[in-house]
Coordinates of C-alpha atoms in Angstrom, one line a residue:
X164 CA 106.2 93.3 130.9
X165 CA 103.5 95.0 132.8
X166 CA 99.7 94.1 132.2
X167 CA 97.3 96.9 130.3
X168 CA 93.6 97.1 131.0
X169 CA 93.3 99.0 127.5
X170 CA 92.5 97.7 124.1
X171 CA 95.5 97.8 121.5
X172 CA 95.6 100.6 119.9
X173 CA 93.0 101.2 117.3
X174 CA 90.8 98.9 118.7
X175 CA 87.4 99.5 121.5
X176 CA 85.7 97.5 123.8
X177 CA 81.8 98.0 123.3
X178 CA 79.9 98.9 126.3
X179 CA 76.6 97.3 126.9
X180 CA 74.1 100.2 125.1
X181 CA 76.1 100.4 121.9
X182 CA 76.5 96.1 121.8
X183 CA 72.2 96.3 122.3
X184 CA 72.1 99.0 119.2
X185 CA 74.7 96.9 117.0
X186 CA 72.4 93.9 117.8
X187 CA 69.7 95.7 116.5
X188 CA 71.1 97.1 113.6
X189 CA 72.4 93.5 112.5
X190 CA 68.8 92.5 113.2
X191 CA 67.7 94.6 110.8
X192 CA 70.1 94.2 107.9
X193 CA 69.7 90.6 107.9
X194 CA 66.0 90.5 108.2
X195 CA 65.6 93.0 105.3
X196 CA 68.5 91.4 102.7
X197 CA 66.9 88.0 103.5
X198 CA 63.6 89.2 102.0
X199 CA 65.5 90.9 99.1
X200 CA 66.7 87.0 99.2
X201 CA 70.1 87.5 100.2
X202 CA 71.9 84.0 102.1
X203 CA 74.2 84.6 104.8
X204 CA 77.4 83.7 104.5
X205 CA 80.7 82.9 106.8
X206 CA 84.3 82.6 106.1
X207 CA 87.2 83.0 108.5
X208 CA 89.3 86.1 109.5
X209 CA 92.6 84.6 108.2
X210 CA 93.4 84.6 104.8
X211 CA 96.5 83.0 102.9
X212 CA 98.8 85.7 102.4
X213 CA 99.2 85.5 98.5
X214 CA 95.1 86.3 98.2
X215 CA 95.4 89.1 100.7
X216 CA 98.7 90.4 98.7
X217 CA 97.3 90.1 94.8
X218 CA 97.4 93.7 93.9
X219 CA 93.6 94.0 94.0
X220 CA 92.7 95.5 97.4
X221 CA 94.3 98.8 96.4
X222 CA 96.2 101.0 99.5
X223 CA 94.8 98.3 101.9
X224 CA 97.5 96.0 101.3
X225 CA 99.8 98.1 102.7
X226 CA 97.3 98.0 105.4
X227 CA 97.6 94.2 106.2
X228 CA 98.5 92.5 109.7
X229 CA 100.2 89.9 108.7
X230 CA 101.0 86.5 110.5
X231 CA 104.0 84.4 111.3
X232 CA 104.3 81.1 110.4
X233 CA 104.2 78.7 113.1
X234 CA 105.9 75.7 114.9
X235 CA 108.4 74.0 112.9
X236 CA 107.5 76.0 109.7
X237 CA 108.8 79.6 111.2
X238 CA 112.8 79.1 111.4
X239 CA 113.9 82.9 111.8
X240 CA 117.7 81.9 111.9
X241 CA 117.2 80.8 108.1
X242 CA 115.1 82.8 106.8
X243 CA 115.9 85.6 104.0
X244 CA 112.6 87.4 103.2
X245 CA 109.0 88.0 104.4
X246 CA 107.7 84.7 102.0
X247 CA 110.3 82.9 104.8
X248 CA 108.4 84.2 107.8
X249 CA 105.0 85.3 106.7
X250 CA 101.8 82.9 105.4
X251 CA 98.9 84.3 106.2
X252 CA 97.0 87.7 107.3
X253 CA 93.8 89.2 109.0
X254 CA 91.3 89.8 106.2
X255 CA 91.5 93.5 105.3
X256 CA 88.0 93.1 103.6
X257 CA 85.0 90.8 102.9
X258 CA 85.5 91.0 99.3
X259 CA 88.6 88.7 99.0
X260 CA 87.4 85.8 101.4
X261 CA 84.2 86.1 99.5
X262 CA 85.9 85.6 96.1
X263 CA 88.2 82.6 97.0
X264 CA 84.7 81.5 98.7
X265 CA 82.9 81.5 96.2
X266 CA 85.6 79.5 93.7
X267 CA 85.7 76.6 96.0
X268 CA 82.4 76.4 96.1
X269 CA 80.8 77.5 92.8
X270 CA 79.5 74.1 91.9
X271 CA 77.5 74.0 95.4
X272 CA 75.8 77.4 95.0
X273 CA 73.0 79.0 93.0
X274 CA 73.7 81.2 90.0
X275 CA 73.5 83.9 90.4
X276 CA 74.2 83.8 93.8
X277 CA 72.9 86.5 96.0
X278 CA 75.5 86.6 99.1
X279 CA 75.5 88.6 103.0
X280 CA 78.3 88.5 104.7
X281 CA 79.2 90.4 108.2
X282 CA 82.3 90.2 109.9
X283 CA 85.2 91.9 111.5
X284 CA 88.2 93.4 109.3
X285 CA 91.3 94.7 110.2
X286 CA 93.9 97.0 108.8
X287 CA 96.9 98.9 110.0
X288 CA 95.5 102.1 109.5
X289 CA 95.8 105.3 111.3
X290 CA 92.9 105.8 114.1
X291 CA 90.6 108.4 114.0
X292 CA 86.9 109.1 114.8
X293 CA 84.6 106.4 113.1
X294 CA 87.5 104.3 112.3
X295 CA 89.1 101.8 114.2
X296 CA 91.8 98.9 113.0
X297 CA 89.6 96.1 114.3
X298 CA 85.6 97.2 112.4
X299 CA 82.7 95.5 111.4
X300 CA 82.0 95.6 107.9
X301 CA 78.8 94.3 106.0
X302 CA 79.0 93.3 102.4
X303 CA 76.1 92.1 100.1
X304 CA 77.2 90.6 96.4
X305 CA 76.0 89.1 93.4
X306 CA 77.8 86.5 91.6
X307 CA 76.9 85.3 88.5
X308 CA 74.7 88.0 87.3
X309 CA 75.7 90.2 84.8
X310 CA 72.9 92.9 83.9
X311 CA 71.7 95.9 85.5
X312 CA 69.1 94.1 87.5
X313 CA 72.4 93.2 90.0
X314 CA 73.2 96.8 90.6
X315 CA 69.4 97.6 90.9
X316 CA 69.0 95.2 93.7
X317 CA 71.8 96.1 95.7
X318 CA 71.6 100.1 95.4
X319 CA 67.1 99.0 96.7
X320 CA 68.3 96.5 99.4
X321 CA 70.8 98.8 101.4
X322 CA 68.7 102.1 101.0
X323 CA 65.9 100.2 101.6
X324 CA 67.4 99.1 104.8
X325 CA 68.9 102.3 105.6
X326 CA 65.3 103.7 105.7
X327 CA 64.6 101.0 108.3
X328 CA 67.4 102.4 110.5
X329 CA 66.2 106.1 110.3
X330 CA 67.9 107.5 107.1
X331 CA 66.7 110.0 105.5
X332 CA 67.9 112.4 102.7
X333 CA 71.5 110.5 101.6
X334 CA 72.7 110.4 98.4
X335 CA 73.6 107.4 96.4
X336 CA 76.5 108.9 94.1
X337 CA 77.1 106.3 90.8
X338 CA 79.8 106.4 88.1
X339 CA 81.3 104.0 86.1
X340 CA 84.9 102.9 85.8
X341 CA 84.4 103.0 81.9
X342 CA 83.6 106.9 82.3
X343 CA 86.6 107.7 84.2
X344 CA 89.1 105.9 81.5
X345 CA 86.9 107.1 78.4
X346 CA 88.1 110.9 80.0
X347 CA 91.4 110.3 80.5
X348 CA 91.3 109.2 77.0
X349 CA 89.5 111.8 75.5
X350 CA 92.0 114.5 77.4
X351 CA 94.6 113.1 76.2
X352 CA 96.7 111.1 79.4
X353 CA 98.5 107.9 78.5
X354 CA 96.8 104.8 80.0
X355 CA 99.4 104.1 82.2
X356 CA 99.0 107.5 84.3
X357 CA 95.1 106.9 84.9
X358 CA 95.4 106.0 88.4
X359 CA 97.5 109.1 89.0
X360 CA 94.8 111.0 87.5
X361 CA 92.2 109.2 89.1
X362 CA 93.7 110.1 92.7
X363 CA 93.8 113.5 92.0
X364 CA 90.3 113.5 90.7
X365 CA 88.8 112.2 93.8
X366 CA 89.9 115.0 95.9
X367 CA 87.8 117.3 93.4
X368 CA 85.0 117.6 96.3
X369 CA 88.0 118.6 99.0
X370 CA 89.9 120.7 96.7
X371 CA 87.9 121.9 94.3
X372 CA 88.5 122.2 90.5
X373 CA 91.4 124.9 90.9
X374 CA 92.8 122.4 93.9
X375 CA 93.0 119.2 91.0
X376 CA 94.2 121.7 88.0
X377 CA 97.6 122.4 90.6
X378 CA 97.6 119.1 91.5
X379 CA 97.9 117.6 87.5
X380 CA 100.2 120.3 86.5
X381 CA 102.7 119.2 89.6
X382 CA 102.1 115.5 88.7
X383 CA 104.0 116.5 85.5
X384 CA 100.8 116.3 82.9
X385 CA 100.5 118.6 79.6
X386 CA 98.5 122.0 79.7
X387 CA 96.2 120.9 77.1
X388 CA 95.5 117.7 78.7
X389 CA 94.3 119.5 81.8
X390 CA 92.5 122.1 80.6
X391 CA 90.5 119.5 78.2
X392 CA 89.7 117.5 81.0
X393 CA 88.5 120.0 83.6
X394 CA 86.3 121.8 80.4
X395 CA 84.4 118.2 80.1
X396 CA 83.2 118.8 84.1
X397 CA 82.6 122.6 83.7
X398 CA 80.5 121.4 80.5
X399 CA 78.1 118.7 82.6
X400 CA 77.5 121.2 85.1
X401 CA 76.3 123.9 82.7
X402 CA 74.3 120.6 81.0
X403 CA 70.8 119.5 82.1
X404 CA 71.7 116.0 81.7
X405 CA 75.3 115.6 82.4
X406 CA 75.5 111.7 81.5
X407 CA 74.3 112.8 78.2
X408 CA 76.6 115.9 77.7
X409 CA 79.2 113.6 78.3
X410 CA 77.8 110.9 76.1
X411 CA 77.7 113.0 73.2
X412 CA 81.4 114.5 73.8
X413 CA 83.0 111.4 74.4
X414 CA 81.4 109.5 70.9
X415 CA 84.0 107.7 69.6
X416 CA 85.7 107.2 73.0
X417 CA 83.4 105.2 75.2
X418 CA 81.2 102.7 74.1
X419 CA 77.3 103.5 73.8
X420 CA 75.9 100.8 76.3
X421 CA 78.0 102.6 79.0
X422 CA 75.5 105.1 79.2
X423 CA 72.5 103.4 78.2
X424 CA 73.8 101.2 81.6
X425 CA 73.7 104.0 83.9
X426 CA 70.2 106.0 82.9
X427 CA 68.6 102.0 83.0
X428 CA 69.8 101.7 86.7
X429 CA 69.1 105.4 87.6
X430 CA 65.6 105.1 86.3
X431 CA 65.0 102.2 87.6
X432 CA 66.0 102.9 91.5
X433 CA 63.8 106.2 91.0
X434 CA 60.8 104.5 89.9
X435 CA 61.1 101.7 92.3
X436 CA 62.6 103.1 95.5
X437 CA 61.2 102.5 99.2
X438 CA 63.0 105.3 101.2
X439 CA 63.3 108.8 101.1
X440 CA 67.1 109.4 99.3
X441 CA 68.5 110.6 95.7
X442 CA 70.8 108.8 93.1
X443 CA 73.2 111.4 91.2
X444 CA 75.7 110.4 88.6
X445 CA 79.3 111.5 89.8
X446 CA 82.2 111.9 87.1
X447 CA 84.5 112.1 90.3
X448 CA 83.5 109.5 91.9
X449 CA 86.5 106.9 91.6
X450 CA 86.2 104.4 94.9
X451 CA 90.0 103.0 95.5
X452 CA 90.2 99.5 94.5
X453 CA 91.1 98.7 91.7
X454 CA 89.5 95.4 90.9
X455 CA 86.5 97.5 89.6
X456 CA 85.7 97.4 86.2
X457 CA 82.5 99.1 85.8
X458 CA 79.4 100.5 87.5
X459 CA 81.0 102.1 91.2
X460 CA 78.7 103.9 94.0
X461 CA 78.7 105.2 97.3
X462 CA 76.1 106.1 100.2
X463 CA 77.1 109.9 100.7
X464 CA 74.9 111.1 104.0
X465 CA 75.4 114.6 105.2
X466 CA 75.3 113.3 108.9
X467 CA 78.5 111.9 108.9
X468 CA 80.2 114.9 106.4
X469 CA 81.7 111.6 104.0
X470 CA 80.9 108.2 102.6
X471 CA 78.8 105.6 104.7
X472 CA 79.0 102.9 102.3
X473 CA 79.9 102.0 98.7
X474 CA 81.0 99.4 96.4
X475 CA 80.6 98.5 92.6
X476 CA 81.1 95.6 90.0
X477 CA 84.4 93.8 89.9
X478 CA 83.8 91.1 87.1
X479 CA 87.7 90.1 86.9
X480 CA 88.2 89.4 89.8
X481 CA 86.8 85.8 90.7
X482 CA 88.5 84.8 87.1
X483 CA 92.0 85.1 89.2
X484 CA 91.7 82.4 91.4
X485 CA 89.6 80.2 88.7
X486 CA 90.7 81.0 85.0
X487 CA 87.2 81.9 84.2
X488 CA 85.3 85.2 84.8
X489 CA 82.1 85.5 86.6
X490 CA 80.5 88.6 86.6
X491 CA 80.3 89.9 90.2
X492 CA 79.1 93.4 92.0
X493 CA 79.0 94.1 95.9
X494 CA 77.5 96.7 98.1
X495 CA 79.1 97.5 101.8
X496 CA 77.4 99.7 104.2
X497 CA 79.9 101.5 106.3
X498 CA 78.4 99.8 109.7
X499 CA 81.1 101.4 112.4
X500 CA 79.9 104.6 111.1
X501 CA 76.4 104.4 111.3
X502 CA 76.5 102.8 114.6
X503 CA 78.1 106.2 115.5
X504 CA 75.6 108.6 113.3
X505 CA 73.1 106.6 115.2
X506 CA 74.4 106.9 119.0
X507 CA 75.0 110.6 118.0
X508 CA 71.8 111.2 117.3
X509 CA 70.6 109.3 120.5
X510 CA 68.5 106.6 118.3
X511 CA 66.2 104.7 120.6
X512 CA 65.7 101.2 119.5
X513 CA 61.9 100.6 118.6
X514 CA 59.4 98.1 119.9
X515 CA 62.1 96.8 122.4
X516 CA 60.3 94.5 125.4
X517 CA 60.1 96.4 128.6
X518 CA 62.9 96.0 130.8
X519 CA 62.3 95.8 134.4
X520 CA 65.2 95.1 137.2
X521 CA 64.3 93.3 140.3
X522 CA 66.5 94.0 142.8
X523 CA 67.5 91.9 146.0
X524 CA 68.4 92.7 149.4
X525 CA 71.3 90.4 150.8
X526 CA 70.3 88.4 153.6
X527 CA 66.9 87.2 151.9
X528 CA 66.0 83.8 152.5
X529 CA 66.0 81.0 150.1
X530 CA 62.6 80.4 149.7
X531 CA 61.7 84.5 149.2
X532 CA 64.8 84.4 146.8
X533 CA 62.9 81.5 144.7
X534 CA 59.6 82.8 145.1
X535 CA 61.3 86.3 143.0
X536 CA 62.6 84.2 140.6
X537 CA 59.8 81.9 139.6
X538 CA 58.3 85.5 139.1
X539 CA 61.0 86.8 136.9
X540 CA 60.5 83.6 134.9
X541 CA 56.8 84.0 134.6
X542 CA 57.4 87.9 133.3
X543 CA 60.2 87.1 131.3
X544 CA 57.8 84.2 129.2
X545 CA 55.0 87.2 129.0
X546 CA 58.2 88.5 126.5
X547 CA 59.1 91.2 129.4
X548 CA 63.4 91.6 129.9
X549 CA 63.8 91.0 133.8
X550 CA 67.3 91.8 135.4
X551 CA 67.8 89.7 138.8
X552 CA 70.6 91.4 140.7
X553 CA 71.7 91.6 144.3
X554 CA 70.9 95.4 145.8
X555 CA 74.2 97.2 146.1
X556 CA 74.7 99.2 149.5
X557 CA 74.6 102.4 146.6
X558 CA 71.3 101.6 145.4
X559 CA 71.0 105.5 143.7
X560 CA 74.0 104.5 141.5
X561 CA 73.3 101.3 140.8
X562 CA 70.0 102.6 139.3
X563 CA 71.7 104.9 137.2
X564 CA 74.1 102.4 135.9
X565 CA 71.2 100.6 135.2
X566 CA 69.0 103.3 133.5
X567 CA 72.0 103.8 131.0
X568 CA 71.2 100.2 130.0
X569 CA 67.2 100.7 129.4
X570 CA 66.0 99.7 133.1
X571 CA 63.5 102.3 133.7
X572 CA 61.5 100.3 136.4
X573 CA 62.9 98.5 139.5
X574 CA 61.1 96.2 141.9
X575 CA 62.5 96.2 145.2
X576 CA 63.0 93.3 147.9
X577 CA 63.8 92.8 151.1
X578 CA 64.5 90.7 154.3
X579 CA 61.6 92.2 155.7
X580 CA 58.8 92.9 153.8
X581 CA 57.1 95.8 154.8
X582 CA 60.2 97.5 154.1
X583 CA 60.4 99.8 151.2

């Protein structure tokens, strides 16, 4: 089998400007969720199969790499089905690990416990631009805390950090899980068909009303259903408030506090926001997993033409692996695509420590060579970044290889020392 110098397929190496720009940006993440007092967290890339495969992670667990047993354990002539061959998987998420982390160690941590976790994922997916099957993600959750204030915090900390990196103008779009099923209801679609519904729905912003109405009606669903349900969306947009206009329609249907919820954490982010963005409520907003149960956003920025970010309140979901609920909501900012917005844009990191190669002639004696040294040293304590490096006989290249990293000045020496 012959030997590849390329990455598996879906996967990149990272050159050294864009590794200096993710440092950065991780810099920054954790520096400003540690003030919102957010601990950081680690938990391994390999999770047992059964949590990775528990119907909660949506189309991503079709989207799994999954693992073979090893040793003794794997015995392909016996076995009969996956369960035989298969007991663990790469994490498709943080969300899971984070869960099952959190159960085995509830009686260790705070309540509510405010956690940051970055990591690699992977899933199976299809590469494209800005997504990869190997990616960074970076996930900030709240167990333990079931008011507004843990949606507050979350939707401040990341636009508060995205300020930091240079956002401006995004959206923060917010709905509610409660919304979308209290509108199915009111039109009319039997429970069980709500997903279907729902995955038509979020193509609204793709297809467009008349795109979603053809969609329903080939799904199989009723006339009257369809036309009820698309007149509640033409009715919010014709409505100064459309929480309220929906509210009001939906009495009966959906509880009170629903809405109360939302306007409490819409005021509140206006009031109290550090950057320069907007929060809209979105009835199409549906975000895919379906281990949501209420309050769902996502960071839309016009940069990137889609989502850069999202998450929501999943307070189910840590009862699974314990027997008893906790409530629980997450943020994740969409890092792989930032980190591209960012190189796009040609974001120059701020404040970074002068970089300054000192190049080296071969041939230079040993006490010249220590003499250059001892004077990188001294620079490099005065906080200055000092490359050492042997001169290559293509020294115009070599510079330019160089500048692409950030060395802008070069010191030059040689044998002999009134050379230049």
């Amino acid at each position: 089998m012959a030997l590849s110098k390329k990455p598996v397929t879906g996967m990149k190496d990272i050159m050294p400007a864009e590794m200096q720009l993710r440092d950065y940006v991780i810099g920054v993440i954790k520096e400003t969720y540690g003030k919102f007092g957010f601990s950081s967290i680690e938990t391994p890339c390999v999770e047992n199969i059964a949590n990775l495969s528990n119907k909660q992670g949506g189309e991503n667990e079709k989207l799994i790499f999954k693992i073979l047993k090893r040793g003794e354990k794997l015995n392909l002539d016996t076995a009969q089905s996956e369960e035989d061959l298969v007991d663990g998987g790469l994490r498709y998420d943080l969300t899971v690990p984070l869960v099952r982390y959190y159960s085995n160690h509830a009686n260790e941590l705070p309540s509510p416990f405010k956690a940051l976790q970055m990591g690699n994922v992977w899933r199976a997916d299809r590469p494209q631009k800005g997504r990869y099957r190997q990616f960074m993600q970076c996930d900030i959750d709240i167990l333990g805390e079931p008011s507004n204030l843990a949606e507050i915090e979350l939707i401040l900390a990341t636009t508060t950090t995205l300020g930091k990196l240079g956002f401006r103008n995004f959206q923060i779009r917010i709905n509610e899980r409660r919304i979308l099923k209290a509108m199915a209801a009111y039109s009319g679609f039997e429970e069980a068909s709500y997903d279907t519904v729902f995955i038509i729905l979020d193509k609204m912003d793709k297809i467009g009303r008349d795109g979603v109405s053809r969609e329903l009606k080939e799904s199989g669903f009723s006339e009257e259903s369809i036309t009820k349900y698309l007149e509640l969306f033409r009715g919010m947009e014709d409505a100064e408030d459309g929480l309220s206009y929906l509210a009001r329609k939906l009495q009966g249907v959906m509880e009170p506090e629903v809405e109360e919820s939302l306007q409490e954490i819409i005021a509140s982010v206006k009031a109290t926001k550090a950057s320069e963005f907007e929060i809209v409520f979105d009835p199409t907003l549906v975000r895919g997993m379906s281990y949501y149960t209420g309050t769902i956003f996502e960071v839309a920025m016009p940069e990137f033409g889609g989502s850069c970010g999202g998450g929501g309140r999943y307070d189910k979901m840590i009862g699974k692996f314990t027997g008893n609920d906790v409530p629980a909501c997450g943020f994740s900012i969409g890092f792989e695509r930032i980190i591209l917005i960012m190189m796009e844009k040609g974001f120059e990191i701020p404040g970074e420590s002068k970089k300054v190669a000192y190049l080296i002639e071969k041939g230079i004696g040993t006490k010249e060579l220590c003499d250059i040294i001892a004077k990188a040293q001294e620079e490099r304590q005065k906080g200055m970044q000092v490359l050492v490096a042997r001169m290559n006989k293509n020294k115009k290249f070599q510079k330019e290889q160089l500048n692409a990293e950030g060395y802008m000045e070069f010191e030059e020496f040689y044998k002999d020392p009134l050379q230049k």
